[in-house]
PDB file of C-alpha atoms in Angstrom:
ATOM      1  CA  MET Z 479       0.008  30.987  35.060  1.00  0.00           C
ATOM      2  CA  ARG Z 480      -0.587  32.311  31.780  1.00  0.00           C
ATOM      3  CA  THR Z 481      -3.553  32.797  30.574  1.00  0.00           C
ATOM      4  CA  PHE Z 482      -5.501  30.950  27.495  1.00  0.00           C
ATOM      5  CA  ASP Z 483      -5.044  33.524  25.484  1.00  0.00           C
ATOM      6  CA  GLU Z 484      -1.407  33.879  26.685  1.00  0.00           C
ATOM      7  CA  TRP Z 485      -0.848  30.446  26.236  1.00  0.00           C
ATOM      8  CA  MET Z 486      -2.718  30.668  22.321  1.00  0.00           C
ATOM      9  CA  ASP Z 487      -1.018  33.624  21.128  1.00  0.00           C
ATOM     10  CA  GLU Z 488       2.719  31.879  22.156  1.00  0.00           C
ATOM     11  CA  TYR Z 489       1.933  28.476  20.483  1.00  0.00           C
ATOM     12  CA  SER Z 490       0.374  30.097  17.293  1.00  0.00           C
ATOM     13  CA  VAL Z 491       4.204  31.479  17.021  1.00  0.00           C
ATOM     14  CA  SER Z 492       5.688  28.073  15.109  1.00  0.00           C
ATOM     15  CA  HIS Z 493       1.915  27.493  13.520  1.00  0.00           C
ATOM     16  CA  GLN Z 494       1.991  30.432  10.797  1.00  0.00           C
ATOM     17  CA  ASN Z 495       2.196  28.555   7.391  1.00  0.00           C
ATOM     18  CA  PRO Z 496      -1.043  27.028   6.036  1.00  0.00           C
ATOM     19  CA  THR Z 497       0.535  23.301   5.692  1.00  0.00           C
ATOM     20  CA  ASN Z 498       1.796  23.371   8.617  1.00  0.00           C
ATOM     21  CA  GLN Z 499      -1.909  24.363  10.253  1.00  0.00           C
ATOM     22  CA  LEU Z 500      -3.492  21.919   8.298  1.00  0.00           C
ATOM     23  CA  ILE Z 501      -1.095  18.984   9.445  1.00  0.00           C
ATOM     24  CA  HIS Z 502      -1.851  19.814  13.455  1.00  0.00           C
ATOM     25  CA  LYS Z 503      -5.368  20.320  13.477  1.00  0.00           C
ATOM     26  CA  ILE Z 504      -4.839  16.780  11.161  1.00  0.00           C
ATOM     27  CA  CYS Z 505      -2.302  15.577  13.309  1.00  0.00           C
ATOM     28  CA  VAL Z 506      -2.932  16.608  17.092  1.00  0.00           C
ATOM     29  CA  PRO Z 507      -6.232  14.749  17.558  1.00  0.00           C
ATOM     30  CA  PHE Z 508      -4.680  11.951  16.098  1.00  0.00           C
ATOM     31  CA  ILE Z 509      -1.775  11.911  18.971  1.00  0.00           C
ATOM     32  CA  MET Z 510      -3.976  12.724  21.267  1.00  0.00           C
ATOM     33  CA  LEU Z 511      -5.785   9.601  20.576  1.00  0.00           C
ATOM     34  CA  SER Z 512      -3.080   7.888  20.212  1.00  0.00           C
ATOM     35  CA  VAL Z 513      -1.288   8.464  23.633  1.00  0.00           C
ATOM     36  CA  LEU Z 514      -4.773   7.842  25.278  1.00  0.00           C
ATOM     37  CA  GLY Z 515      -4.932   4.312  23.903  1.00  0.00           C
ATOM     38  CA  ILE Z 516      -1.181   4.141  24.723  1.00  0.00           C
ATOM     39  CA  LEU Z 517      -1.784   4.601  28.314  1.00  0.00           C
ATOM     40  CA  TRP Z 518      -5.483   2.449  27.815  1.00  0.00           C
ATOM     41  CA  SER Z 519      -3.288   0.047  27.209  1.00  0.00           C
ATOM     42  CA  ILE Z 520      -0.533   0.005  30.047  1.00  0.00           C
ATOM     43  CA  PRO Z 521      -1.585  -2.746  32.369  1.00  0.00           C
ATOM     44  CA  VAL Z 522      -3.407  -0.923  35.823  1.00  0.00           C
ATOM     45  CA  PRO Z 523      -3.653  -2.421  39.381  1.00  0.00           C
ATOM     46  CA  ALA Z 524      -6.079  -4.570  41.029  1.00  0.00           C
ATOM     47  CA  LEU Z 525      -7.923  -1.774  42.341  1.00  0.00           C
ATOM     48  CA  PHE Z 526      -8.717  -0.274  39.418  1.00  0.00           C
ATOM     49  CA  GLN Z 527      -9.809  -3.187  37.657  1.00  0.00           C
ATOM     50  CA  GLN Z 528     -13.244  -2.800  40.339  1.00  0.00           C
ATOM     51  CA  VAL Z 529     -14.226   0.584  38.436  1.00  0.00           C
ATOM     52  CA  PRO Z 530     -15.157   0.534  35.093  1.00  0.00           C
ATOM     53  CA  TYR Z 531     -13.080   1.879  33.000  1.00  0.00           C
ATOM     54  CA  LEU Z 532     -10.418   3.048  35.587  1.00  0.00           C
ATOM     55  CA  ASN Z 533      -7.257   3.067  33.817  1.00  0.00           C
ATOM     56  CA  TRP Z 534      -3.672   5.642  33.381  1.00  0.00           C
ATOM     57  CA  ALA Z 535      -6.010   7.394  29.933  1.00  0.00           C
ATOM     58  CA  THR Z 536      -9.098   7.963  32.028  1.00  0.00           C
ATOM     59  CA  ILE Z 537      -6.961   9.234  35.080  1.00  0.00           C
ATOM     60  CA  PHE Z 538      -4.636  11.578  32.839  1.00  0.00           C
ATOM     61  CA  SER Z 539      -7.682  12.803  30.871  1.00  0.00           C
ATOM     62  CA  ALA Z 540      -9.072  13.684  34.331  1.00  0.00           C
ATOM     63  CA  GLY Z 541      -6.028  15.670  35.260  1.00  0.00           C
ATOM     64  CA  ALA Z 542      -6.231  17.684  31.590  1.00  0.00           C
ATOM     65  CA  MET Z 543      -9.388  18.513  32.304  1.00  0.00           C
ATOM     66  CA  GLY Z 544      -8.597  20.491  35.066  1.00  0.00           C
ATOM     67  CA  PHE Z 545      -5.857  21.889  33.253  1.00  0.00           C
ATOM     68  CA  TYR Z 546      -8.576  22.914  30.860  1.00  0.00           C
ATOM     69  CA  LEU Z 547     -10.861  24.287  32.910  1.00  0.00           C
ATOM     70  CA  SER Z 548      -8.173  26.404  35.007  1.00  0.00           C
ATOM     71  CA  LEU Z 549      -7.549  27.930  31.200  1.00  0.00           C
ATOM     72  CA  ASN Z 550     -11.195  28.236  29.423  1.00  0.00           C
ATOM     73  CA  VAL Z 551     -14.728  27.364  30.578  1.00  0.00           C
ATOM     74  CA  ALA Z 552     -15.945  27.549  27.153  1.00  0.00           C
ATOM     75  CA  MET Z 553     -12.743  25.077  26.153  1.00  0.00           C
ATOM     76  CA  PHE Z 554     -13.121  22.787  28.965  1.00  0.00           C
ATOM     77  CA  PHE Z 555     -16.878  21.478  27.760  1.00  0.00           C
ATOM     78  CA  GLY Z 556     -15.041  20.866  23.805  1.00  0.00           C
ATOM     79  CA  MET Z 557     -12.128  19.320  25.407  1.00  0.00           C
ATOM     80  CA  LEU Z 558     -13.987  16.579  27.533  1.00  0.00           C
ATOM     81  CA  VAL Z 559     -16.049  16.032  24.590  1.00  0.00           C
ATOM     82  CA  GLN Z 560     -13.216  15.257  22.162  1.00  0.00           C
ATOM     83  CA  SER Z 561     -12.178  13.007  25.428  1.00  0.00           C
ATOM     84  CA  PHE Z 562     -14.972  11.158  25.876  1.00  0.00           C
ATOM     85  CA  LEU Z 563     -15.268   9.948  22.109  1.00  0.00           C
ATOM     86  CA  MET Z 564     -11.447   9.220  22.184  1.00  0.00           C
ATOM     87  CA  LEU Z 565     -11.747   7.366  25.195  1.00  0.00           C
ATOM     88  CA  THR Z 566     -14.756   6.012  23.470  1.00  0.00           C
ATOM     89  CA  VAL Z 567     -12.862   4.917  20.215  1.00  0.00           C
ATOM     90  CA  CYS Z 568     -10.023   3.610  22.794  1.00  0.00           C
ATOM     91  CA  ALA Z 569     -12.589   0.970  24.642  1.00  0.00           C
ATOM     92  CA  TRP Z 570     -13.893   0.015  21.355  1.00  0.00           C
ATOM     93  CA  VAL Z 571     -10.703  -0.768  20.077  1.00  0.00           C
ATOM     94  CA  ALA Z 572      -9.355  -2.499  23.126  1.00  0.00           C
ATOM     95  CA  ASP Z 573     -12.181  -4.549  22.669  1.00  0.00           C
ATOM     96  CA  LEU Z 574     -11.121  -5.999  18.772  1.00  0.00           C
ATOM     97  CA  GLY Z 575      -7.342  -6.654  20.767  1.00  0.00           C
ATOM     98  CA  ILE Z 576      -5.559  -4.091  18.784  1.00  0.00           C
ATOM     99  CA  LEU Z 577      -5.798  -0.966  20.942  1.00  0.00           C
ATOM    100  CA  LEU Z 578      -1.190  -0.981  21.215  1.00  0.00           C
ATOM    101  CA  PRO Z 579      -0.156  -1.453  18.144  1.00  0.00           C
ATOM    102  CA  ALA Z 580      -2.742   0.969  16.503  1.00  0.00           C
ATOM    103  CA  SER Z 581      -2.165   3.713  18.752  1.00  0.00           C
ATOM    104  CA  LEU Z 582       1.832   3.015  18.177  1.00  0.00           C
ATOM    105  CA  ILE Z 583       1.704   3.643  14.338  1.00  0.00           C
ATOM    106  CA  THR Z 584      -1.088   6.004  14.440  1.00  0.00           C
ATOM    107  CA  PHE Z 585       1.796   8.086  17.243  1.00  0.00           C
ATOM    108  CA  VAL Z 586       4.687   7.312  14.542  1.00  0.00           C
ATOM    109  CA  ILE Z 587       3.189   8.798  11.643  1.00  0.00           C
ATOM    110  CA  SER Z 588       1.610  11.240  13.077  1.00  0.00           C
ATOM    111  CA  TRP Z 589       4.827  12.535  14.828  1.00  0.00           C
ATOM    112  CA  VAL Z 590       6.760  12.277  11.639  1.00  0.00           C
ATOM    113  CA  LEU Z 591       3.776  14.336  10.100  1.00  0.00           C
ATOM    114  CA  GLN Z 592       4.121  17.476  12.375  1.00  0.00           C
ATOM    115  CA  PHE Z 593       7.818  17.625  12.522  1.00  0.00           C
ATOM    116  CA  TRP Z 594       7.680  17.815   8.593  1.00  0.00           C
ATOM    117  CA  GLY Z 595       5.228  20.521   8.829  1.00  0.00           C
ATOM    118  CA  HIS Z 596       7.469  22.501  11.443  1.00  0.00           C
ATOM    119  CA  LYS Z 597      10.207  21.683   9.205  1.00  0.00           C
ATOM    120  CA  LEU Z 598       8.078  23.450   6.565  1.00  0.00           C
ATOM    121  CA  GLU Z 599       7.591  26.462   8.429  1.00  0.00           C
ATOM    122  CA  GLY Z 600      11.029  26.944   9.712  1.00  0.00           C
ATOM    123  CA  LYS Z 601      10.046  26.815  13.229  1.00  0.00           C
ATOM    124  CA  SER Z 602      11.153  24.676  16.114  1.00  0.00           C
ATOM    125  CA  PRO Z 603       7.317  22.894  17.700  1.00  0.00           C
ATOM    126  CA  SER Z 604       6.946  25.011  20.890  1.00  0.00           C
ATOM    127  CA  PHE Z 605       6.969  21.836  22.768  1.00  0.00           C
ATOM    128  CA  LEU Z 606      10.735  21.983  22.945  1.00  0.00           C
ATOM    129  CA  THR Z 607      10.587  24.984  25.013  1.00  0.00           C
ATOM    130  CA  ASP Z 608       7.586  23.813  27.577  1.00  0.00           C
ATOM    131  CA  LEU Z 609       6.038  20.650  27.943  1.00  0.00           C
ATOM    132  CA  ALA Z 610       2.732  22.036  28.714  1.00  0.00           C
ATOM    133  CA  PHE Z 611       2.143  23.438  25.425  1.00  0.00           C
ATOM    134  CA  LEU Z 612       1.972  19.054  24.403  1.00  0.00           C
ATOM    135  CA  LEU Z 613      -1.370  20.057  26.223  1.00  0.00           C
ATOM    136  CA  ILE Z 614      -2.335  23.304  24.422  1.00  0.00           C
ATOM    137  CA  GLY Z 615      -1.890  22.227  20.855  1.00  0.00           C
ATOM    138  CA  PRO Z 616      -5.066  20.047  21.386  1.00  0.00           C
ATOM    139  CA  LEU Z 617      -6.851  23.517  22.788  1.00  0.00           C
ATOM    140  CA  TRP Z 618      -5.338  25.461  19.470  1.00  0.00           C
ATOM    141  CA  VAL Z 619      -7.530  22.943  17.267  1.00  0.00           C
ATOM    142  CA  THR Z 620     -10.638  23.065  18.946  1.00  0.00           C
ATOM    143  CA  ARG Z 621     -10.051  26.870  19.028  1.00  0.00           C
ATOM    144  CA  ALA Z 622      -9.976  27.043  15.151  1.00  0.00           C
ATOM    145  CA  LEU Z 623     -12.597  24.254  15.051  1.00  0.00           C
ATOM    146  CA  TYR Z 624     -14.897  26.499  17.332  1.00  0.00           C
ATOM    147  CA  ARG Z 625     -14.050  29.741  15.167  1.00  0.00           C
ATOM    148  CA  ARG Z 626     -14.879  27.782  12.169  1.00  0.00           C
ATOM    149  CA  LEU Z 627     -18.293  27.004  13.707  1.00  0.00           C
ATOM    150  CA  GLY Z 628     -18.802  30.609  14.330  1.00  0.00           C
ATOM    151  CA  LEU Z 629     -18.580  29.995  18.325  1.00  0.00           C
TER     152      LEU Z 629
END
């Protein structure tokens, strides 16, 4: 299994262009939020309904947290906070009754911008070589935030 630094180095190869980097720093969190929103919207078995907030989004997030913890403890805590905030947003927007359409629109717009950024970059998105990069993108953004905060 790759180390955290190996994942970051490999992801960074296709994210050198400053415009592409900016697009990713904005769109990756929106993609993460929209995926959680889509997963939240999938109907759950009756058994799940006995536990508050047990749904496909929270199950996916728990699995992702296991992956993040295996890579880097500090990054795990950042992703834990982000995931909690995003799941809270999902719950709130679900209560408004617009979670699925809002998530789908956000997902499409964010991916269009991401692919435009990669066109500017002149390199394919990393996830085309390894789907695990779909979980690495949020870590890359979080690492940039940590660096900006001096952590």
